mmCIF file of C-alpha atoms and ligand atoms in Angstrom:
data_model
loop_
_atom_site.group_PDB
_atom_site.id
_atom_site.type_symbol
_atom_site.label_atom_id
_atom_site.label_comp_id
_atom_site.label_asym_id
_atom_site.label_seq_id
_atom_site.Cartn_x
_atom_site.Cartn_y
_atom_site.Cartn_z
ATOM 1 C CA MET A 230 0.000 0.000 0.000
ATOM 2 C CA LYS A 231 2.800 2.335 0.995
ATOM 3 C CA ILE A 232 4.625 1.597 -2.259
ATOM 4 C CA ASN A 233 1.443 2.356 -4.247
ATOM 5 C CA ILE A 234 0.953 5.716 -2.593
ATOM 6 C CA THR A 235 4.595 6.638 -3.206
ATOM 7 C CA LYS A 236 4.359 5.556 -6.831
ATOM 8 C CA PHE A 237 1.147 7.519 -7.235
ATOM 9 C CA THR A 238 2.688 10.617 -5.680
ATOM 10 C CA VAL A 239 5.817 10.445 -7.840
ATOM 11 C CA THR A 240 3.740 9.901 -10.999
ATOM 12 C CA SER A 241 1.486 12.813 -10.106
ATOM 13 C CA ILE A 242 4.436 15.129 -9.498
ATOM 14 C CA ILE A 243 6.011 14.132 -12.820
ATOM 15 C CA LEU A 244 2.705 14.687 -14.613
ATOM 16 C CA ILE A 245 2.251 18.105 -13.047
ATOM 17 C CA ILE A 246 5.818 19.131 -13.972
ATOM 18 C CA VAL A 247 5.440 17.865 -17.556
ATOM 19 C CA CYS A 248 2.095 19.617 -17.922
ATOM 20 C CA SER A 249 3.430 22.877 -16.486
ATOM 21 C CA ILE A 250 6.470 22.865 -18.742
ATOM 22 C CA SER A 251 4.524 22.008 -21.861
ATOM 23 C CA CYS A 252 1.821 24.607 -21.160
ATOM 24 C CA ALA A 253 4.370 27.285 -20.399
ATOM 25 C CA ASN A 254 6.104 26.536 -23.666
ATOM 26 C CA GLY A 255 2.921 26.816 -25.659
ATOM 27 C CA LEU A 256 2.795 23.050 -26.084
ATOM 28 C CA TYR A 257 -0.578 22.717 -24.461
ATOM 29 C CA LYS A 258 -1.714 20.678 -27.455
ATOM 30 C CA SER A 259 0.768 17.853 -26.981
ATOM 31 C CA ASN A 260 -2.172 15.428 -26.699
ATOM 32 C CA ILE A 261 -3.457 16.412 -30.140
ATOM 33 C CA ASP A 262 -1.805 16.038 -33.519
ATOM 34 C CA THR A 263 -2.580 19.449 -34.984
ATOM 35 C CA LYS A 264 -0.626 22.643 -34.881
ATOM 36 C CA GLU A 265 -3.428 24.598 -36.485
ATOM 37 C CA SER A 266 -5.571 26.634 -34.164
ATOM 38 C CA LEU A 267 -9.334 26.909 -34.013
ATOM 39 C CA SER A 268 -9.308 30.482 -35.244
ATOM 40 C CA ASP A 269 -7.043 29.510 -38.173
ATOM 41 C CA LYS A 270 -9.384 26.728 -39.123
ATOM 42 C CA TYR A 271 -12.511 28.902 -38.973
ATOM 43 C CA LYS A 272 -10.984 32.130 -40.261
ATOM 44 C CA ASP A 273 -13.013 32.161 -43.479
ATOM 45 C CA LEU A 274 -16.267 31.351 -41.658
ATOM 46 C CA PHE A 275 -16.627 33.427 -38.494
ATOM 47 C CA TYR A 276 -14.646 34.762 -35.547
ATOM 48 C CA ILE A 277 -13.899 32.259 -32.796
ATOM 49 C CA GLY A 278 -13.855 34.055 -29.460
ATOM 50 C CA ALA A 279 -13.402 33.497 -25.751
ATOM 51 C CA ALA A 280 -14.549 35.391 -22.698
ATOM 52 C CA ILE A 281 -11.496 36.180 -20.595
ATOM 53 C CA ASN A 282 -11.447 36.747 -16.850
ATOM 54 C CA GLU A 283 -9.503 39.352 -14.920
ATOM 55 C CA ASP A 284 -6.609 36.969 -14.142
ATOM 56 C CA ILE A 285 -5.963 36.549 -17.848
ATOM 57 C CA ILE A 286 -6.389 40.261 -18.542
ATOM 58 C CA MET A 287 -3.988 41.272 -15.773
ATOM 59 C CA GLY A 288 -1.345 38.733 -16.812
ATOM 60 C CA ARG A 289 -1.798 36.441 -13.799
ATOM 61 C CA ASP A 290 -2.694 33.324 -15.813
ATOM 62 C CA SER A 291 -0.141 32.921 -18.574
ATOM 63 C CA LYS A 292 -1.309 29.406 -19.486
ATOM 64 C CA SER A 293 -4.805 30.592 -20.343
ATOM 65 C CA GLU A 294 -3.392 33.689 -22.027
ATOM 66 C CA ASN A 295 -1.246 31.473 -24.198
ATOM 67 C CA ILE A 296 -4.315 29.508 -25.296
ATOM 68 C CA VAL A 297 -6.245 32.710 -25.960
ATOM 69 C CA ARG A 298 -3.496 34.151 -28.152
ATOM 70 C CA SER A 299 -3.115 30.906 -30.093
ATOM 71 C CA GLU A 300 -6.654 29.668 -30.475
ATOM 72 C CA PHE A 301 -8.977 32.667 -30.577
ATOM 73 C CA ASN A 302 -9.272 35.768 -32.738
ATOM 74 C CA SER A 303 -11.901 37.543 -30.661
ATOM 75 C CA ILE A 304 -12.179 38.323 -26.952
ATOM 76 C CA THR A 305 -14.916 39.426 -24.551
ATOM 77 C CA PRO A 306 -14.210 40.543 -20.961
ATOM 78 C CA GLU A 307 -16.087 38.150 -18.674
ATOM 79 C CA ASN A 308 -16.574 40.824 -15.999
ATOM 80 C CA SER A 309 -14.038 43.648 -16.229
ATOM 81 C CA LEU A 310 -16.029 46.138 -18.304
ATOM 82 C CA LYS A 311 -19.274 45.808 -16.390
ATOM 83 C CA TRP A 312 -20.660 48.964 -14.857
ATOM 84 C CA MET A 313 -19.985 48.072 -11.196
ATOM 85 C CA TYR A 314 -16.265 47.757 -11.907
ATOM 86 C CA VAL A 315 -15.861 50.586 -14.434
ATOM 87 C CA GLN A 316 -17.893 53.264 -12.669
ATOM 88 C CA PRO A 317 -18.499 52.082 -9.084
ATOM 89 C CA ALA A 318 -19.323 55.586 -7.835
ATOM 90 C CA PRO A 319 -20.654 58.642 -9.709
ATOM 91 C CA ASN A 320 -17.999 59.850 -12.128
ATOM 92 C CA HIS A 321 -15.311 57.626 -10.568
ATOM 93 C CA PHE A 322 -14.066 55.537 -13.443
ATOM 94 C CA ASN A 323 -11.638 52.650 -13.186
ATOM 95 C CA PHE A 324 -10.046 51.638 -16.462
ATOM 96 C CA VAL A 325 -7.114 49.614 -15.176
ATOM 97 C CA ALA A 326 -8.433 46.235 -16.343
ATOM 98 C CA GLY A 327 -10.313 47.695 -19.327
ATOM 99 C CA ASP A 328 -7.144 49.262 -20.731
ATOM 100 C CA LYS A 329 -5.161 46.038 -20.283
ATOM 101 C CA TYR A 330 -7.966 44.075 -21.928
ATOM 102 C CA VAL A 331 -8.049 46.322 -24.976
ATOM 103 C CA GLU A 332 -4.241 46.331 -25.185
ATOM 104 C CA LEU A 333 -4.238 42.509 -25.312
ATOM 105 C CA GLY A 334 -6.801 42.492 -28.118
ATOM 106 C CA VAL A 335 -5.076 45.218 -30.139
ATOM 107 C CA LYS A 336 -1.649 43.556 -29.797
ATOM 108 C CA ASN A 337 -3.045 40.304 -31.107
ATOM 109 C CA ASN A 338 -5.157 41.867 -33.806
ATOM 110 C CA MET A 339 -8.394 40.496 -32.382
ATOM 111 C CA TYR A 340 -12.053 41.401 -32.796
ATOM 112 C CA ILE A 341 -12.564 43.072 -29.424
ATOM 113 C CA VAL A 342 -15.971 43.000 -27.769
ATOM 114 C CA GLY A 343 -17.109 45.360 -25.018
ATOM 115 C CA HIS A 344 -19.415 43.630 -22.527
ATOM 116 C CA ALA A 345 -21.812 45.042 -21.373
ATOM 117 C CA LEU A 346 -22.840 48.688 -21.292
ATOM 118 C CA VAL A 347 -26.356 48.420 -19.910
ATOM 119 C CA TRP A 348 -27.387 45.493 -17.726
ATOM 120 C CA HIS A 349 -29.510 45.356 -14.590
ATOM 121 C CA ASN A 350 -26.948 42.938 -13.041
ATOM 122 C CA GLN A 351 -23.498 43.939 -11.849
ATOM 123 C CA LEU A 352 -24.634 47.533 -11.961
ATOM 124 C CA ALA A 353 -23.175 50.099 -9.557
ATOM 125 C CA ASP A 354 -25.217 50.509 -6.385
ATOM 126 C CA PHE A 355 -25.529 54.258 -6.862
ATOM 127 C CA MET A 356 -27.549 53.660 -10.032
ATOM 128 C CA LYS A 357 -30.046 51.558 -8.119
ATOM 129 C CA ARG A 358 -30.355 54.307 -5.498
ATOM 130 C CA THR A 359 -30.707 57.241 -7.902
ATOM 131 C CA GLU A 360 -34.245 58.574 -7.509
ATOM 132 C CA SER A 361 -34.570 61.297 -10.114
ATOM 133 C CA SER A 362 -34.974 60.125 -13.714
ATOM 134 C CA ASP A 363 -33.061 63.141 -15.045
ATOM 135 C CA GLU A 364 -30.122 62.342 -12.829
ATOM 136 C CA PHE A 365 -30.305 58.666 -13.831
ATOM 137 C CA ILE A 366 -30.267 59.576 -17.542
ATOM 138 C CA ASN A 367 -27.314 61.927 -16.959
ATOM 139 C CA HIS A 368 -25.396 59.039 -15.403
ATOM 140 C CA VAL A 369 -26.230 56.769 -18.343
ATOM 141 C CA GLU A 370 -25.101 59.407 -20.857
ATOM 142 C CA ASN A 371 -21.930 60.038 -18.901
ATOM 143 C CA HIS A 372 -21.165 56.313 -18.613
ATOM 144 C CA ILE A 373 -21.701 55.541 -22.280
ATOM 145 C CA GLY A 374 -19.994 58.720 -23.502
ATOM 146 C CA THR A 375 -16.931 58.144 -21.314
ATOM 147 C CA VAL A 376 -16.479 54.397 -21.790
ATOM 148 C CA VAL A 377 -17.320 54.105 -25.482
ATOM 149 C CA SER A 378 -15.270 57.191 -26.456
ATOM 150 C CA ARG A 379 -12.242 55.929 -24.532
ATOM 151 C CA TYR A 380 -12.088 52.783 -26.654
ATOM 152 C CA LYS A 381 -13.365 54.304 -29.892
ATOM 153 C CA GLY A 382 -11.752 52.594 -32.867
ATOM 154 C CA LYS A 383 -10.323 49.846 -30.636
ATOM 155 C CA ILE A 384 -13.333 48.017 -29.263
ATOM 156 C CA ASP A 385 -14.956 46.599 -32.386
ATOM 157 C CA ALA A 386 -18.353 45.703 -30.963
ATOM 158 C CA TRP A 387 -20.427 46.555 -27.906
ATOM 159 C CA ASP A 388 -22.993 44.450 -26.117
ATOM 160 C CA VAL A 389 -25.074 47.585 -25.817
ATOM 161 C CA VAL A 390 -28.009 46.211 -23.833
ATOM 162 C CA ASN A 391 -27.954 42.844 -22.105
ATOM 163 C CA GLU A 392 -30.884 40.625 -21.054
ATOM 164 C CA ALA A 393 -33.714 43.159 -21.268
ATOM 165 C CA PHE A 394 -36.528 40.699 -22.066
ATOM 166 C CA ASN A 395 -38.622 38.292 -20.015
ATOM 167 C CA GLU A 396 -39.147 34.715 -21.146
ATOM 168 C CA ASP A 397 -42.579 35.620 -22.570
ATOM 169 C CA GLY A 398 -41.075 38.293 -24.812
ATOM 170 C CA SER A 399 -42.211 41.269 -22.752
ATOM 171 C CA LEU A 400 -39.783 43.955 -21.626
ATOM 172 C CA ARG A 401 -38.165 43.143 -18.276
ATOM 173 C CA SER A 402 -38.983 45.545 -15.499
ATOM 174 C CA SER A 403 -35.508 46.885 -14.732
ATOM 175 C CA VAL A 404 -34.168 50.060 -13.239
ATOM 176 C CA PHE A 405 -33.388 51.217 -16.796
ATOM 177 C CA LYS A 406 -36.951 50.665 -17.989
ATOM 178 C CA ASN A 407 -38.401 52.242 -14.881
ATOM 179 C CA GLN A 408 -36.220 55.348 -15.096
ATOM 180 C CA MET A 409 -35.911 55.841 -18.849
ATOM 181 C CA GLY A 410 -39.237 54.495 -20.123
ATOM 182 C CA ASP A 411 -40.218 51.712 -22.520
ATOM 183 C CA ASN A 412 -38.128 53.178 -25.313
ATOM 184 C CA TYR A 413 -34.898 52.972 -23.372
ATOM 185 C CA ILE A 414 -33.207 50.299 -25.496
ATOM 186 C CA GLU A 415 -33.488 52.447 -28.605
ATOM 187 C CA ASN A 416 -32.259 55.566 -26.814
ATOM 188 C CA ILE A 417 -29.236 53.719 -25.506
ATOM 189 C CA PHE A 418 -28.331 52.322 -28.927
ATOM 190 C CA LYS A 419 -28.474 55.887 -30.286
ATOM 191 C CA LEU A 420 -26.138 57.124 -27.556
ATOM 192 C CA VAL A 421 -23.570 54.439 -28.305
ATOM 193 C CA GLU A 422 -23.690 55.164 -32.022
ATOM 194 C CA ILE A 423 -22.987 58.846 -31.352
ATOM 195 C CA SER A 424 -19.873 57.950 -29.331
ATOM 196 C CA ASP A 425 -18.533 55.428 -31.841
ATOM 197 C CA PRO A 426 -20.355 55.374 -35.189
ATOM 198 C CA ASP A 427 -18.177 52.543 -36.523
ATOM 199 C CA ALA A 428 -18.610 50.017 -33.713
ATOM 200 C CA ASP A 429 -20.870 47.003 -34.205
ATOM 201 C CA LEU A 430 -23.835 47.336 -31.875
ATOM 202 C CA ILE A 431 -25.264 44.172 -30.351
ATOM 203 C CA TYR A 432 -28.374 43.320 -28.372
ATOM 204 C CA ASN A 433 -27.449 40.285 -26.207
ATOM 205 C CA ASP A 434 -29.742 37.784 -24.432
ATOM 206 C CA TYR A 435 -30.164 34.156 -23.337
ATOM 207 C CA ASN A 436 -32.837 31.516 -24.069
ATOM 208 C CA LEU A 437 -33.547 32.877 -27.536
ATOM 209 C CA TYR A 438 -34.523 29.362 -28.581
ATOM 210 C CA LYS A 439 -37.800 30.095 -26.789
ATOM 211 C CA PRO A 440 -40.090 31.406 -29.569
ATOM 212 C CA ALA A 441 -41.919 33.968 -27.412
ATOM 213 C CA LYS A 442 -38.709 35.499 -26.096
ATOM 214 C CA LEU A 443 -37.104 35.620 -29.538
ATOM 215 C CA ALA A 444 -40.277 37.198 -30.951
ATOM 216 C CA GLY A 445 -40.064 40.008 -28.385
ATOM 217 C CA VAL A 446 -36.429 40.661 -29.291
ATOM 218 C CA LEU A 447 -37.150 40.605 -33.020
ATOM 219 C CA GLU A 448 -39.994 43.100 -32.615
ATOM 220 C CA MET A 449 -37.557 45.431 -30.866
ATOM 221 C CA VAL A 450 -35.049 45.033 -33.721
ATOM 222 C CA LYS A 451 -37.727 45.891 -36.283
ATOM 223 C CA ARG A 452 -38.709 48.974 -34.303
ATOM 224 C CA LEU A 453 -35.124 50.221 -34.214
ATOM 225 C CA GLN A 454 -34.672 49.526 -37.903
ATOM 226 C CA SER A 455 -37.877 51.325 -38.874
ATOM 227 C CA ASN A 456 -36.672 54.379 -36.941
ATOM 228 C CA GLY A 457 -33.247 54.268 -38.581
ATOM 229 C CA THR A 458 -31.489 53.352 -35.323
ATOM 230 C CA LYS A 459 -28.347 51.317 -35.850
ATOM 231 C CA ILE A 460 -28.330 47.714 -34.610
ATOM 232 C CA SER A 461 -25.759 45.360 -36.122
ATOM 233 C CA ALA A 462 -26.283 41.988 -34.481
ATOM 234 C CA ILE A 463 -28.241 39.905 -32.052
ATOM 235 C CA GLY A 464 -26.082 38.051 -29.577
ATOM 236 C CA ALA A 465 -27.581 34.684 -28.651
ATOM 237 C CA GLN A 466 -25.768 33.743 -25.467
ATOM 238 C CA ALA A 467 -25.846 29.925 -25.854
ATOM 239 C CA HIS A 468 -25.558 28.656 -22.267
ATOM 240 C CA TRP A 469 -26.807 25.259 -23.330
ATOM 241 C CA ARG A 470 -27.152 21.679 -22.111
ATOM 242 C CA LEU A 471 -26.213 18.272 -23.552
ATOM 243 C CA ASP A 472 -29.820 17.648 -24.541
ATOM 244 C CA SER A 473 -31.272 21.097 -25.012
ATOM 245 C CA PRO A 474 -31.991 23.210 -26.988
ATOM 246 C CA SER A 475 -32.492 20.986 -30.021
ATOM 247 C CA LEU A 476 -30.563 21.620 -33.230
ATOM 248 C CA LYS A 477 -33.873 22.575 -34.820
ATOM 249 C CA GLU A 478 -34.438 25.221 -32.168
ATOM 250 C CA ILE A 479 -30.899 26.560 -32.628
ATOM 251 C CA GLU A 480 -31.377 26.687 -36.394
ATOM 252 C CA GLN A 481 -34.577 28.652 -35.907
ATOM 253 C CA ILE A 482 -32.655 31.296 -33.933
ATOM 254 C CA ILE A 483 -30.231 31.684 -36.836
ATOM 255 C CA LEU A 484 -32.934 31.852 -39.499
ATOM 256 C CA ASN A 485 -35.225 34.257 -37.652
ATOM 257 C CA ILE A 486 -32.495 36.704 -36.705
ATOM 258 C CA SER A 487 -30.811 36.759 -40.094
ATOM 259 C CA GLU A 488 -34.164 37.326 -41.819
ATOM 260 C CA LEU A 489 -34.072 40.838 -40.373
ATOM 261 C CA GLY A 490 -30.739 41.566 -42.013
ATOM 262 C CA VAL A 491 -28.717 41.683 -38.785
ATOM 263 C CA GLU A 492 -25.770 39.419 -37.993
ATOM 264 C CA VAL A 493 -26.091 36.381 -35.747
ATOM 265 C CA MET A 494 -23.470 36.094 -33.022
ATOM 266 C CA PHE A 495 -23.310 33.225 -30.540
ATOM 267 C CA THR A 496 -21.786 35.217 -27.739
ATOM 268 C CA GLU A 497 -21.543 33.012 -24.627
ATOM 269 C CA LEU A 498 -21.312 29.372 -25.655
ATOM 270 C CA ASP A 499 -20.826 26.679 -23.005
ATOM 271 C CA ILE A 500 -22.483 23.322 -22.368
ATOM 272 C CA THR A 501 -23.142 22.106 -18.853
ATOM 273 C CA VAL A 502 -22.892 18.370 -18.207
ATOM 274 C CA LEU A 503 -24.311 18.508 -14.675
ATOM 275 C CA PRO A 504 -27.796 17.693 -13.378
ATOM 276 C CA ASN A 505 -30.283 20.458 -13.572
ATOM 277 C CA PRO A 506 -31.967 21.422 -10.293
ATOM 278 C CA TRP A 507 -34.988 22.816 -12.135
ATOM 279 C CA LYS A 508 -35.803 19.329 -13.330
ATOM 280 C CA LEU A 509 -35.799 18.099 -9.757
ATOM 281 C CA VAL A 510 -37.898 20.830 -8.238
ATOM 282 C CA GLY A 511 -39.642 22.510 -11.155
ATOM 283 C CA ALA A 512 -38.238 25.779 -9.942
ATOM 284 C CA GLU A 513 -37.573 29.169 -11.467
ATOM 285 C CA VAL A 514 -34.204 30.746 -12.139
ATOM 286 C CA THR A 515 -34.595 33.026 -9.166
ATOM 287 C CA GLN A 516 -34.913 30.130 -6.735
ATOM 288 C CA ASN A 517 -32.124 29.586 -4.260
ATOM 289 C CA PHE A 518 -30.428 26.223 -4.711
ATOM 290 C CA SER A 519 -28.080 26.408 -1.739
ATOM 291 C CA LYS A 520 -29.762 23.336 -0.231
ATOM 292 C CA PHE A 521 -28.092 21.279 -2.987
ATOM 293 C CA GLU A 522 -24.587 22.507 -2.170
ATOM 294 C CA GLY A 523 -22.406 19.530 -1.256
ATOM 295 C CA ASP A 524 -25.020 17.036 -2.487
ATOM 296 C CA PRO A 525 -23.039 14.372 -4.430
ATOM 297 C CA LYS A 526 -26.093 13.582 -6.593
ATOM 298 C CA MET A 527 -25.898 17.104 -7.976
ATOM 299 C CA ASN A 528 -22.114 16.939 -8.425
ATOM 300 C CA PRO A 529 -21.496 13.491 -9.892
ATOM 301 C CA TYR A 530 -18.167 14.072 -11.703
ATOM 302 C CA GLU A 531 -16.068 15.579 -8.951
ATOM 303 C CA ASN A 532 -13.274 13.082 -9.594
ATOM 304 C CA GLY A 533 -13.290 13.230 -13.364
ATOM 305 C CA LEU A 534 -15.602 13.111 -16.341
ATOM 306 C CA PRO A 535 -16.538 9.584 -17.489
ATOM 307 C CA GLN A 536 -15.483 8.805 -21.071
ATOM 308 C CA SER A 537 -19.115 8.326 -22.067
ATOM 309 C CA ILE A 538 -20.035 11.891 -21.058
ATOM 310 C CA GLU A 539 -16.852 13.332 -22.565
ATOM 311 C CA LYS A 540 -17.870 11.685 -25.843
ATOM 312 C CA GLN A 541 -21.409 13.018 -25.555
ATOM 313 C CA LEU A 542 -20.083 16.527 -24.990
ATOM 314 C CA ALA A 543 -17.770 16.251 -27.997
ATOM 315 C CA LYS A 544 -20.620 15.030 -30.181
ATOM 316 C CA ARG A 545 -22.888 17.840 -28.979
ATOM 317 C CA TYR A 546 -20.260 20.464 -29.853
ATOM 318 C CA GLU A 547 -19.669 18.761 -33.201
ATOM 319 C CA ASP A 548 -23.372 18.775 -34.072
ATOM 320 C CA ILE A 549 -23.756 22.406 -33.077
ATOM 321 C CA PHE A 550 -20.744 23.454 -35.129
ATOM 322 C CA LYS A 551 -21.957 21.485 -38.169
ATOM 323 C CA LEU A 552 -25.053 23.670 -37.978
ATOM 324 C CA PHE A 553 -22.971 26.837 -37.556
ATOM 325 C CA ILE A 554 -20.893 25.868 -40.585
ATOM 326 C CA LYS A 555 -24.054 25.287 -42.617
ATOM 327 C CA HIS A 556 -25.122 28.845 -41.758
ATOM 328 C CA GLN A 557 -21.706 30.477 -41.903
ATOM 329 C CA ASP A 558 -23.078 33.210 -44.189
ATOM 330 C CA LYS A 559 -25.379 34.392 -41.378
ATOM 331 C CA ILE A 560 -23.092 33.940 -38.370
ATOM 332 C CA SER A 561 -20.234 36.367 -37.803
ATOM 333 C CA ARG A 562 -18.879 35.188 -34.422
ATOM 334 C CA VAL A 563 -18.972 32.257 -32.016
ATOM 335 C CA THR A 564 -17.570 33.041 -28.573
ATOM 336 C CA PHE A 565 -17.016 30.501 -25.782
ATOM 337 C CA TRP A 566 -17.853 31.731 -22.281
ATOM 338 C CA GLY A 567 -14.446 31.028 -20.812
ATOM 339 C CA VAL A 568 -11.206 29.311 -21.737
ATOM 340 C CA MET A 569 -10.887 26.232 -19.524
ATOM 341 C CA ASP A 570 -13.242 24.179 -17.364
ATOM 342 C CA LYS A 571 -11.811 25.063 -13.981
ATOM 343 C CA HIS A 572 -12.526 28.758 -14.396
ATOM 344 C CA SER A 573 -16.033 28.469 -15.804
ATOM 345 C CA TRP A 574 -18.839 30.295 -14.006
ATOM 346 C CA LEU A 575 -20.788 27.026 -14.336
ATOM 347 C CA ASN A 576 -18.816 25.516 -11.440
ATOM 348 C CA ASP A 577 -20.732 27.903 -9.189
ATOM 349 C CA TRP A 578 -24.085 28.309 -10.891
ATOM 350 C CA PRO A 579 -26.857 27.472 -10.203
ATOM 351 C CA ILE A 580 -25.286 25.482 -7.344
ATOM 352 C CA LYS A 581 -22.004 26.618 -5.792
ATOM 353 C CA GLY A 582 -18.881 24.463 -5.613
ATOM 354 C CA ARG A 583 -19.530 21.872 -8.327
ATOM 355 C CA THR A 584 -17.121 20.410 -10.882
ATOM 356 C CA ASN A 585 -18.345 21.161 -14.388
ATOM 357 C CA TYR A 586 -16.801 20.495 -17.809
ATOM 358 C CA PRO A 587 -18.482 22.933 -20.216
ATOM 359 C CA LEU A 588 -15.601 24.222 -22.364
ATOM 360 C CA LEU A 589 -13.022 23.023 -24.896
ATOM 361 C CA PHE A 590 -9.994 22.966 -22.557
ATOM 362 C CA ASP A 591 -9.809 20.808 -19.432
ATOM 363 C CA ARG A 592 -8.639 21.601 -15.904
ATOM 364 C CA TYR A 593 -5.001 21.072 -16.980
ATOM 365 C CA TYR A 594 -5.311 23.438 -19.950
ATOM 366 C CA LYS A 595 -5.404 20.519 -22.392
ATOM 367 C CA PRO A 596 -7.735 20.454 -25.399
ATOM 368 C CA LYS A 597 -10.609 18.011 -24.970
ATOM 369 C CA GLN A 598 -12.236 15.625 -27.451
ATOM 370 C CA ALA A 599 -14.694 18.395 -28.255
ATOM 371 C CA TYR A 600 -11.815 20.630 -29.382
ATOM 372 C CA ASN A 601 -10.521 17.891 -31.639
ATOM 373 C CA LYS A 602 -13.942 17.414 -33.217
ATOM 374 C CA LEU A 603 -14.229 21.116 -34.034
ATOM 375 C CA ILE A 604 -10.733 21.215 -35.515
ATOM 376 C CA ASN A 605 -11.457 18.177 -37.668
ATOM 377 C CA LEU A 606 -14.737 19.553 -39.028
ATOM 378 C CA ILE A 607 -12.817 21.865 -41.326
ATOM 379 C CA GLY A 608 -10.648 20.263 -44.004
ATOM 380 C CA ASN A 609 -7.009 21.167 -44.481
HETATM 381 O O1 LIG B 190 -15.701 40.930 -7.503
HETATM 382 C C1 LIG B 190 -15.840 39.932 -6.489
HETATM 383 C C2 LIG B 190 -14.545 39.766 -5.770
HETATM 384 O O2 LIG B 190 -14.227 40.960 -5.120
HETATM 385 C C3 LIG B 190 -14.670 38.599 -4.803
HETATM 386 O O3 LIG B 190 -13.433 38.349 -4.223
HETATM 387 C C4 LIG B 190 -15.148 37.342 -5.523
HETATM 388 C C5 LIG B 190 -15.388 36.194 -4.553
HETATM 389 O O4 LIG B 190 -16.256 35.236 -5.097
HETATM 390 O O5 LIG B 190 -16.350 37.607 -6.162
HETATM 391 C C6 LIG B 190 -16.216 38.610 -7.143
HETATM 392 O O6 LIG B 190 -17.384 38.790 -7.834
HETATM 393 C C7 LIG B 190 -17.807 37.730 -8.699
HETATM 394 C C8 LIG B 190 -17.727 38.201 -10.144
HETATM 395 O O7 LIG B 190 -18.299 37.255 -10.995
HETATM 396 C C9 LIG B 190 -16.304 38.503 -10.592
HETATM 397 O O8 LIG B 190 -15.510 37.363 -10.484
HETATM 398 C C10 LIG B 190 -19.234 37.399 -8.328
HETATM 399 O O9 LIG B 190 -19.252 36.798 -7.040
HETATM 400 C C11 LIG B 190 -19.834 36.439 -9.342
HETATM 401 O O10 LIG B 190 -21.218 36.271 -9.096
HETATM 402 C C12 LIG B 190 -19.669 37.007 -10.748
HETATM 403 O O11 LIG B 190 -20.195 36.086 -11.653
HETATM 404 C C13 LIG B 190 -20.273 36.521 -13.007
HETATM 405 C C14 LIG B 190 -21.733 36.624 -13.422
HETATM 406 O O12 LIG B 190 -21.791 36.969 -14.800
HETATM 407 C C15 LIG B 190 -22.485 37.684 -12.626
HETATM 408 O O13 LIG B 190 -23.807 37.734 -13.041
HETATM 409 C C16 LIG B 190 -19.570 35.462 -13.845
HETATM 410 O O14 LIG B 190 -18.185 35.464 -13.551
HETATM 411 C C17 LIG B 190 -19.781 35.765 -15.328
HETATM 412 O O15 LIG B 190 -19.325 34.674 -16.087
HETATM 413 C C18 LIG B 190 -21.266 35.955 -15.618
HETATM 414 O O16 LIG B 190 -21.404 36.311 -16.967
HETATM 415 C C19 LIG B 190 -22.745 36.503 -17.449
HETATM 416 C C20 LIG B 190 -22.672 37.513 -18.570
HETATM 417 O O17 LIG B 190 -22.042 38.683 -18.123
HETATM 418 C C21 LIG B 190 -24.088 37.812 -19.116
HETATM 419 N N1 LIG B 190 -24.752 36.597 -19.509
HETATM 420 C C22 LIG B 190 -24.813 35.541 -18.501
HETATM 421 C C23 LIG B 190 -23.394 35.222 -18.021
HETATM 422 C C24 LIG B 190 -23.410 34.058 -17.063
HETATM 423 O O18 LIG B 190 -24.117 34.421 -15.897
#
């Protein structure tokens, strides 16, 4: 027994050293026989992007940064450009991470996305406390004017408004709607266009495979278009599951959006492999799932992903990308919501402290079967 433990320990140490050296040297793909990157492979089809966290932006995670530089030609800041970080107090702007983020994208000639100008989440507290509508609108104008102008000509696209619709397609009751009125989305798009007329302007939301929600978003797009207000793309977030939405539902998103003459962007792609608490309790998104924390039934792959699920995940990504390739003329970008599994937000949502496997790179920065499938979909 003692000998086994020692052997195990020595093997583990050797593995860790080998992995660290190979990752640091840019050889993170030593388990795969291609030197071509994802973004090389898809360069004639659409941008391949990744959301990057503050550790990557600030240079504290060189292994992920290395993957980002090699594999992706578009970036989105996972959190760093959100209102609560950029303008935490009235007229107090913090651009430390934002500047670094943009510098990384410019240096690597990437399609740089700004995420997100107007969102009811991760908003500064002072905005929620502002009582007068005039004052609120002044803050919005100041925020957009300052942030968008700072990165004018560098940030290529803005998620202008994020998640403004309910599941039934009606407008969500947010602080922005309450203070600025039902027309607020259009007014905000106009403001952004004034500050950077050349940037691509995106409306971004999740669950657009639900017909009622998509219909609400499309109505809004038509309204903006009929008033001559610029809107370039709809961002369909794509936080999906192994079994849902169906390929048919995904195809419908692509067809319905592109019918309006705007680009389709899949802006936040990841695929959870973990059990879904809603199925167990028939609950709503707002429900608190803390009672499931630490429940092994809800966290079945803590010690590794079984081959069968790994295969299923790879097949799911392959099927989705076959569809994207079929509609390459309508899709301009596909962005993954994160670089590697360990750092995904899906380890902590909707239940904290789980072990999820939603991305293309594993916990040791190695490409997964899913990565290989996507690389092999495009001929040499
Ligand atoms: O800033 C604090 C930090 O001070 C503290 O030490 C740390 C401890 O946990 O928490 C930090 O805040 C976290 C923040 O991310 C930055 O890391 C929050 O707790 C955490 O809730 C927050 O989660 C982000 C989430 O948006 C917030 O709604 C996720 O990382 C981010 O992936 C996620 O991204 C959103 C998109 O912006 C919009 N679409 C949905 C998508 C997934 O929810």
